[in-house]
Amino acid sequence: MHLTEDLAKHLRDVHFGGNWTTSNLKDNLKNVTWQQATTKFRSFNTIAALVFHINYYINAVQKVLAGEALQASDKYSFDVPPVNSEQDWNTLLEKTWADAENFALLIEKLPDSILSENFTAEKYGSYYRNIQGIIEHTHYHLGQIAILKQLL
């Protein structure tokens, strides 16, 4: 197996299941209502904001892999669009699942040799750092979502 295929598998696993932690986004979000997803608990981010935040970076990096310029800013990464209904919540989730799968497909198409190259600019590090970082980032916020779900 090529490393890019392995990275794509890890990305899918944290989103859809099959990872060694046996915890993934889709299962953790399966029974979350839009009201729960938007409920603020103390000073923590909402579940909806965390889902948007995870996908914000996936969306930005997948666009680069598709040949577009990198256009992302941390200051916008929690700007979740309004979730005022089950339809809004489902739309956010469907976009998250579609973007994750599309990103995995793009990763699989990369040659392993690109992983050590700079990702758009030297300051961002390598392709590997960015792809693996997104997987780690997703696991990190998945833990927060799992805890918030229990607290709610």
JSON list of C-alpha atoms in Angstrom, two decimals:
[
{"chain": "A", "resi": 1, "resn": "MET", "atom": "CA", "xyz": [0.00, 0.00, 0.00]},
{"chain": "A", "resi": 2, "resn": "HIS", "atom": "CA", "xyz": [1.20, 3.48, -0.81]},
{"chain": "A", "resi": 3, "resn": "LEU", "atom": "CA", "xyz": [1.43, 5.99, 2.03]},
{"chain": "A", "resi": 4, "resn": "THR", "atom": "CA", "xyz": [-1.12, 8.24, 0.31]},
{"chain": "A", "resi": 5, "resn": "GLU", "atom": "CA", "xyz": [-3.60, 5.34, 0.27]},
{"chain": "A", "resi": 6, "resn": "ASP", "atom": "CA", "xyz": [-2.93, 4.75, 3.97]},
{"chain": "A", "resi": 7, "resn": "LEU", "atom": "CA", "xyz": [-3.50, 8.42, 4.78]},
{"chain": "A", "resi": 8, "resn": "ALA", "atom": "CA", "xyz": [-6.78, 8.37, 2.84]},
{"chain": "A", "resi": 9, "resn": "LYS", "atom": "CA", "xyz": [-7.84, 5.28, 4.79]},
{"chain": "A", "resi": 10, "resn": "HIS", "atom": "CA", "xyz": [-7.08, 6.98, 8.11]},
{"chain": "A", "resi": 11, "resn": "LEU", "atom": "CA", "xyz": [-9.10, 10.02, 7.06]},
{"chain": "A", "resi": 12, "resn": "ARG", "atom": "CA", "xyz": [-12.05, 7.82, 6.13]},
{"chain": "A", "resi": 13, "resn": "ASP", "atom": "CA", "xyz": [-11.69, 5.81, 9.35]},
{"chain": "A", "resi": 14, "resn": "VAL", "atom": "CA", "xyz": [-11.96, 8.85, 11.62]},
{"chain": "A", "resi": 15, "resn": "HIS", "atom": "CA", "xyz": [-14.99, 10.05, 9.67]},
{"chain": "A", "resi": 16, "resn": "PHE", "atom": "CA", "xyz": [-16.84, 6.82, 8.94]},
{"chain": "A", "resi": 17, "resn": "GLY", "atom": "CA", "xyz": [-15.42, 4.11, 11.20]},
{"chain": "A", "resi": 18, "resn": "GLY", "atom": "CA", "xyz": [-12.84, 1.37, 11.16]},
{"chain": "A", "resi": 19, "resn": "ASN", "atom": "CA", "xyz": [-10.07, 3.07, 13.12]},
{"chain": "A", "resi": 20, "resn": "TRP", "atom": "CA", "xyz": [-8.40, 1.45, 16.12]},
{"chain": "A", "resi": 21, "resn": "THR", "atom": "CA", "xyz": [-10.07, 3.86, 18.54]},
{"chain": "A", "resi": 22, "resn": "THR", "atom": "CA", "xyz": [-13.47, 2.56, 17.38]},
{"chain": "A", "resi": 23, "resn": "SER", "atom": "CA", "xyz": [-14.74, 6.14, 17.58]},
{"chain": "A", "resi": 24, "resn": "ASN", "atom": "CA", "xyz": [-15.64, 8.16, 14.51]},
{"chain": "A", "resi": 25, "resn": "LEU", "atom": "CA", "xyz": [-17.55, 11.29, 13.59]},
{"chain": "A", "resi": 26, "resn": "LYS", "atom": "CA", "xyz": [-20.45, 9.67, 11.80]},
{"chain": "A", "resi": 27, "resn": "ASP", "atom": "CA", "xyz": [-21.35, 7.34, 14.65]},
{"chain": "A", "resi": 28, "resn": "ASN", "atom": "CA", "xyz": [-20.88, 10.05, 17.28]},
{"chain": "A", "resi": 29, "resn": "LEU", "atom": "CA", "xyz": [-23.13, 12.45, 15.35]},
{"chain": "A", "resi": 30, "resn": "LYS", "atom": "CA", "xyz": [-25.74, 9.88, 14.28]},
{"chain": "A", "resi": 31, "resn": "ASN", "atom": "CA", "xyz": [-28.36, 10.71, 16.92]},
{"chain": "A", "resi": 32, "resn": "VAL", "atom": "CA", "xyz": [-27.45, 14.33, 17.59]},
{"chain": "A", "resi": 33, "resn": "THR", "atom": "CA", "xyz": [-30.40, 16.64, 16.90]},
{"chain": "A", "resi": 34, "resn": "TRP", "atom": "CA", "xyz": [-29.96, 20.12, 15.52]},
{"chain": "A", "resi": 35, "resn": "GLN", "atom": "CA", "xyz": [-30.99, 21.49, 18.91]},
{"chain": "A", "resi": 36, "resn": "GLN", "atom": "CA", "xyz": [-28.24, 19.51, 20.65]},
{"chain": "A", "resi": 37, "resn": "ALA", "atom": "CA", "xyz": [-25.75, 20.47, 17.94]},
{"chain": "A", "resi": 38, "resn": "THR", "atom": "CA", "xyz": [-26.39, 24.16, 18.58]},
{"chain": "A", "resi": 39, "resn": "THR", "atom": "CA", "xyz": [-26.65, 24.06, 22.36]},
{"chain": "A", "resi": 40, "resn": "LYS", "atom": "CA", "xyz": [-23.94, 26.08, 24.06]},
{"chain": "A", "resi": 41, "resn": "PHE", "atom": "CA", "xyz": [-22.45, 24.43, 27.13]},
{"chain": "A", "resi": 42, "resn": "ARG", "atom": "CA", "xyz": [-20.52, 26.85, 29.32]},
{"chain": "A", "resi": 43, "resn": "SER", "atom": "CA", "xyz": [-17.81, 28.48, 27.22]},
{"chain": "A", "resi": 44, "resn": "PHE", "atom": "CA", "xyz": [-17.25, 25.47, 24.94]},
{"chain": "A", "resi": 45, "resn": "ASN", "atom": "CA", "xyz": [-17.87, 25.47, 21.21]},
{"chain": "A", "resi": 46, "resn": "THR", "atom": "CA", "xyz": [-21.10, 23.88, 20.06]},
{"chain": "A", "resi": 47, "resn": "ILE", "atom": "CA", "xyz": [-21.06, 20.52, 18.32]},
{"chain": "A", "resi": 48, "resn": "ALA", "atom": "CA", "xyz": [-22.16, 22.25, 15.12]},
{"chain": "A", "resi": 49, "resn": "ALA", "atom": "CA", "xyz": [-19.25, 24.71, 15.37]},
{"chain": "A", "resi": 50, "resn": "LEU", "atom": "CA", "xyz": [-16.79, 21.85, 15.89]},
{"chain": "A", "resi": 51, "resn": "VAL", "atom": "CA", "xyz": [-18.15, 19.93, 12.90]},
{"chain": "A", "resi": 52, "resn": "PHE", "atom": "CA", "xyz": [-17.88, 23.05, 10.74]},
{"chain": "A", "resi": 53, "resn": "HIS", "atom": "CA", "xyz": [-14.37, 23.74, 12.08]},
{"chain": "A", "resi": 54, "resn": "ILE", "atom": "CA", "xyz": [-13.14, 20.24, 11.27]},
{"chain": "A", "resi": 55, "resn": "ASN", "atom": "CA", "xyz": [-14.54, 20.45, 7.77]},
{"chain": "A", "resi": 56, "resn": "TYR", "atom": "CA", "xyz": [-13.27, 24.00, 7.19]},
{"chain": "A", "resi": 57, "resn": "TYR", "atom": "CA", "xyz": [-9.69, 22.76, 6.95]},
{"chain": "A", "resi": 58, "resn": "ILE", "atom": "CA", "xyz": [-10.58, 19.65, 5.00]},
{"chain": "A", "resi": 59, "resn": "ASN", "atom": "CA", "xyz": [-12.38, 21.82, 2.48]},
{"chain": "A", "resi": 60, "resn": "ALA", "atom": "CA", "xyz": [-9.45, 24.23, 2.18]},
{"chain": "A", "resi": 61, "resn": "VAL", "atom": "CA", "xyz": [-6.81, 21.54, 1.68]},
{"chain": "A", "resi": 62, "resn": "GLN", "atom": "CA", "xyz": [-8.92, 19.47, -0.70]},
{"chain": "A", "resi": 63, "resn": "LYS", "atom": "CA", "xyz": [-9.25, 22.53, -2.92]},
{"chain": "A", "resi": 64, "resn": "VAL", "atom": "CA", "xyz": [-5.46, 22.76, -3.09]},
{"chain": "A", "resi": 65, "resn": "LEU", "atom": "CA", "xyz": [-5.25, 19.07, -4.04]},
{"chain": "A", "resi": 66, "resn": "ALA", "atom": "CA", "xyz": [-7.79, 19.82, -6.78]},
{"chain": "A", "resi": 67, "resn": "GLY", "atom": "CA", "xyz": [-5.53, 22.55, -8.18]},
{"chain": "A", "resi": 68, "resn": "GLU", "atom": "CA", "xyz": [-6.97, 25.66, -6.56]},
{"chain": "A", "resi": 69, "resn": "ALA", "atom": "CA", "xyz": [-5.16, 28.23, -4.45]},
{"chain": "A", "resi": 70, "resn": "LEU", "atom": "CA", "xyz": [-5.06, 27.89, -0.67]},
{"chain": "A", "resi": 71, "resn": "GLN", "atom": "CA", "xyz": [-7.70, 30.19, 0.77]},
{"chain": "A", "resi": 72, "resn": "ALA", "atom": "CA", "xyz": [-8.22, 29.70, 4.46]},
{"chain": "A", "resi": 73, "resn": "SER", "atom": "CA", "xyz": [-7.85, 31.74, 7.60]},
{"chain": "A", "resi": 74, "resn": "ASP", "atom": "CA", "xyz": [-8.05, 30.56, 11.19]},
{"chain": "A", "resi": 75, "resn": "LYS", "atom": "CA", "xyz": [-10.25, 33.55, 12.02]},
{"chain": "A", "resi": 76, "resn": "TYR", "atom": "CA", "xyz": [-13.05, 32.10, 9.84]},
{"chain": "A", "resi": 77, "resn": "SER", "atom": "CA", "xyz": [-12.70, 28.47, 10.90]},
{"chain": "A", "resi": 78, "resn": "PHE", "atom": "CA", "xyz": [-15.50, 28.64, 13.49]},
{"chain": "A", "resi": 79, "resn": "ASP", "atom": "CA", "xyz": [-17.93, 30.73, 11.41]},
{"chain": "A", "resi": 80, "resn": "VAL", "atom": "CA", "xyz": [-20.55, 28.01, 11.22]},
{"chain": "A", "resi": 81, "resn": "PRO", "atom": "CA", "xyz": [-23.55, 29.04, 9.14]},
{"chain": "A", "resi": 82, "resn": "PRO", "atom": "CA", "xyz": [-26.81, 29.25, 11.07]},
{"chain": "A", "resi": 83, "resn": "VAL", "atom": "CA", "xyz": [-28.27, 25.89, 12.04]},
{"chain": "A", "resi": 84, "resn": "ASN", "atom": "CA", "xyz": [-31.92, 26.64, 12.75]},
{"chain": "A", "resi": 85, "resn": "SER", "atom": "CA", "xyz": [-33.53, 23.38, 11.67]},
{"chain": "A", "resi": 86, "resn": "GLU", "atom": "CA", "xyz": [-32.96, 19.67, 11.15]},
{"chain": "A", "resi": 87, "resn": "GLN", "atom": "CA", "xyz": [-32.50, 20.45, 7.45]},
{"chain": "A", "resi": 88, "resn": "ASP", "atom": "CA", "xyz": [-29.70, 22.93, 8.20]},
{"chain": "A", "resi": 89, "resn": "TRP", "atom": "CA", "xyz": [-28.00, 20.36, 10.45]},
{"chain": "A", "resi": 90, "resn": "ASN", "atom": "CA", "xyz": [-28.35, 17.60, 7.85]},
{"chain": "A", "resi": 91, "resn": "THR", "atom": "CA", "xyz": [-26.96, 19.91, 5.18]},
{"chain": "A", "resi": 92, "resn": "LEU", "atom": "CA", "xyz": [-23.87, 20.58, 7.32]},
{"chain": "A", "resi": 93, "resn": "LEU", "atom": "CA", "xyz": [-23.41, 16.86, 7.97]},
{"chain": "A", "resi": 94, "resn": "GLU", "atom": "CA", "xyz": [-23.90, 15.87, 4.32]},
{"chain": "A", "resi": 95, "resn": "LYS", "atom": "CA", "xyz": [-21.32, 18.44, 3.24]},
{"chain": "A", "resi": 96, "resn": "THR", "atom": "CA", "xyz": [-18.93, 17.13, 5.88]},
{"chain": "A", "resi": 97, "resn": "TRP", "atom": "CA", "xyz": [-19.29, 13.52, 4.70]},
{"chain": "A", "resi": 98, "resn": "ALA", "atom": "CA", "xyz": [-19.01, 14.45, 1.02]},
{"chain": "A", "resi": 99, "resn": "ASP", "atom": "CA", "xyz": [-15.97, 16.66, 1.56]},
{"chain": "A", "resi": 100, "resn": "ALA", "atom": "CA", "xyz": [-14.24, 13.96, 3.62]},
{"chain": "A", "resi": 101, "resn": "GLU", "atom": "CA", "xyz": [-14.77, 11.34, 0.92]},
{"chain": "A", "resi": 102, "resn": "ASN", "atom": "CA", "xyz": [-13.70, 13.73, -1.84]},
{"chain": "A", "resi": 103, "resn": "PHE", "atom": "CA", "xyz": [-10.58, 14.66, 0.13]},
{"chain": "A", "resi": 104, "resn": "ALA", "atom": "CA", "xyz": [-9.74, 10.97, 0.63]},
{"chain": "A", "resi": 105, "resn": "LEU", "atom": "CA", "xyz": [-10.13, 10.33, -3.10]},
{"chain": "A", "resi": 106, "resn": "LEU", "atom": "CA", "xyz": [-7.79, 13.23, -3.88]},
{"chain": "A", "resi": 107, "resn": "ILE", "atom": "CA", "xyz": [-5.22, 12.00, -1.36]},
{"chain": "A", "resi": 108, "resn": "GLU", "atom": "CA", "xyz": [-5.27, 8.53, -2.93]},
{"chain": "A", "resi": 109, "resn": "LYS", "atom": "CA", "xyz": [-4.43, 10.01, -6.31]},
{"chain": "A", "resi": 110, "resn": "LEU", "atom": "CA", "xyz": [-1.30, 11.74, -5.02]},
{"chain": "A", "resi": 111, "resn": "PRO", "atom": "CA", "xyz": [2.05, 10.13, -5.65]},
{"chain": "A", "resi": 112, "resn": "ASP", "atom": "CA", "xyz": [3.90, 9.30, -2.43]},
{"chain": "A", "resi": 113, "resn": "SER", "atom": "CA", "xyz": [6.79, 11.45, -3.66]},
{"chain": "A", "resi": 114, "resn": "ILE", "atom": "CA", "xyz": [4.77, 14.66, -3.20]},
{"chain": "A", "resi": 115, "resn": "LEU", "atom": "CA", "xyz": [4.36, 14.06, 0.54]},
{"chain": "A", "resi": 116, "resn": "SER", "atom": "CA", "xyz": [7.78, 15.50, 1.34]},
{"chain": "A", "resi": 117, "resn": "GLU", "atom": "CA", "xyz": [7.26, 18.58, -0.82]},
{"chain": "A", "resi": 118, "resn": "ASN", "atom": "CA", "xyz": [6.16, 21.95, 0.54]},
{"chain": "A", "resi": 119, "resn": "PHE", "atom": "CA", "xyz": [2.42, 22.40, 0.71]},
{"chain": "A", "resi": 120, "resn": "THR", "atom": "CA", "xyz": [1.83, 25.62, -1.27]},
{"chain": "A", "resi": 121, "resn": "ALA", "atom": "CA", "xyz": [4.60, 27.44, 0.67]},
{"chain": "A", "resi": 122, "resn": "GLU", "atom": "CA", "xyz": [7.47, 26.47, 2.95]},
{"chain": "A", "resi": 123, "resn": "LYS", "atom": "CA", "xyz": [5.79, 28.07, 5.97]},
{"chain": "A", "resi": 124, "resn": "TYR", "atom": "CA", "xyz": [3.01, 25.42, 5.84]},
{"chain": "A", "resi": 125, "resn": "GLY", "atom": "CA", "xyz": [5.37, 22.47, 5.87]},
{"chain": "A", "resi": 126, "resn": "SER", "atom": "CA", "xyz": [4.99, 19.38, 3.73]},
{"chain": "A", "resi": 127, "resn": "TYR", "atom": "CA", "xyz": [1.98, 17.77, 2.15]},
{"chain": "A", "resi": 128, "resn": "TYR", "atom": "CA", "xyz": [2.38, 14.93, 4.65]},
{"chain": "A", "resi": 129, "resn": "ARG", "atom": "CA", "xyz": [2.33, 17.34, 7.61]},
{"chain": "A", "resi": 130, "resn": "ASN", "atom": "CA", "xyz": [-0.86, 18.95, 6.38]},
{"chain": "A", "resi": 131, "resn": "ILE", "atom": "CA", "xyz": [-2.73, 15.75, 5.56]},
{"chain": "A", "resi": 132, "resn": "GLN", "atom": "CA", "xyz": [-1.65, 13.94, 8.73]},
{"chain": "A", "resi": 133, "resn": "GLY", "atom": "CA", "xyz": [-2.34, 17.13, 10.70]},
{"chain": "A", "resi": 134, "resn": "ILE", "atom": "CA", "xyz": [-5.92, 17.20, 9.46]},
{"chain": "A", "resi": 135, "resn": "ILE", "atom": "CA", "xyz": [-6.41, 13.60, 10.56]},
{"chain": "A", "resi": 136, "resn": "GLU", "atom": "CA", "xyz": [-5.00, 14.40, 14.02]},
{"chain": "A", "resi": 137, "resn": "HIS", "atom": "CA", "xyz": [-7.08, 17.59, 14.17]},
{"chain": "A", "resi": 138, "resn": "THR", "atom": "CA", "xyz": [-10.21, 15.59, 13.40]},
{"chain": "A", "resi": 139, "resn": "HIS", "atom": "CA", "xyz": [-9.44, 13.07, 16.17]},
{"chain": "A", "resi": 140, "resn": "TYR", "atom": "CA", "xyz": [-8.85, 15.91, 18.63]},
{"chain": "A", "resi": 141, "resn": "HIS", "atom": "CA", "xyz": [-12.19, 17.57, 17.95]},
{"chain": "A", "resi": 142, "resn": "LEU", "atom": "CA", "xyz": [-13.95, 14.21, 17.75]},
{"chain": "A", "resi": 143, "resn": "GLY", "atom": "CA", "xyz": [-12.99, 13.76, 21.41]},
{"chain": "A", "resi": 144, "resn": "GLN", "atom": "CA", "xyz": [-14.50, 17.13, 22.25]},
{"chain": "A", "resi": 145, "resn": "ILE", "atom": "CA", "xyz": [-17.69, 16.23, 20.39]},
{"chain": "A", "resi": 146, "resn": "ALA", "atom": "CA", "xyz": [-17.97, 12.92, 22.26]},
{"chain": "A", "resi": 147, "resn": "ILE", "atom": "CA", "xyz": [-17.60, 14.69, 25.61]},
{"chain": "A", "resi": 148, "resn": "LEU", "atom": "CA", "xyz": [-20.04, 17.47, 24.70]},
{"chain": "A", "resi": 149, "resn": "LYS", "atom": "CA", "xyz": [-22.59, 14.91, 23.57]},
{"chain": "A", "resi": 150, "resn": "GLN", "atom": "CA", "xyz": [-22.40, 13.23, 26.99]},
{"chain": "A", "resi": 151, "resn": "LEU", "atom": "CA", "xyz": [-22.64, 16.56, 28.81]},
{"chain": "A", "resi": 152, "resn": "LEU", "atom": "CA", "xyz": [-25.73, 17.56, 26.85]}
]
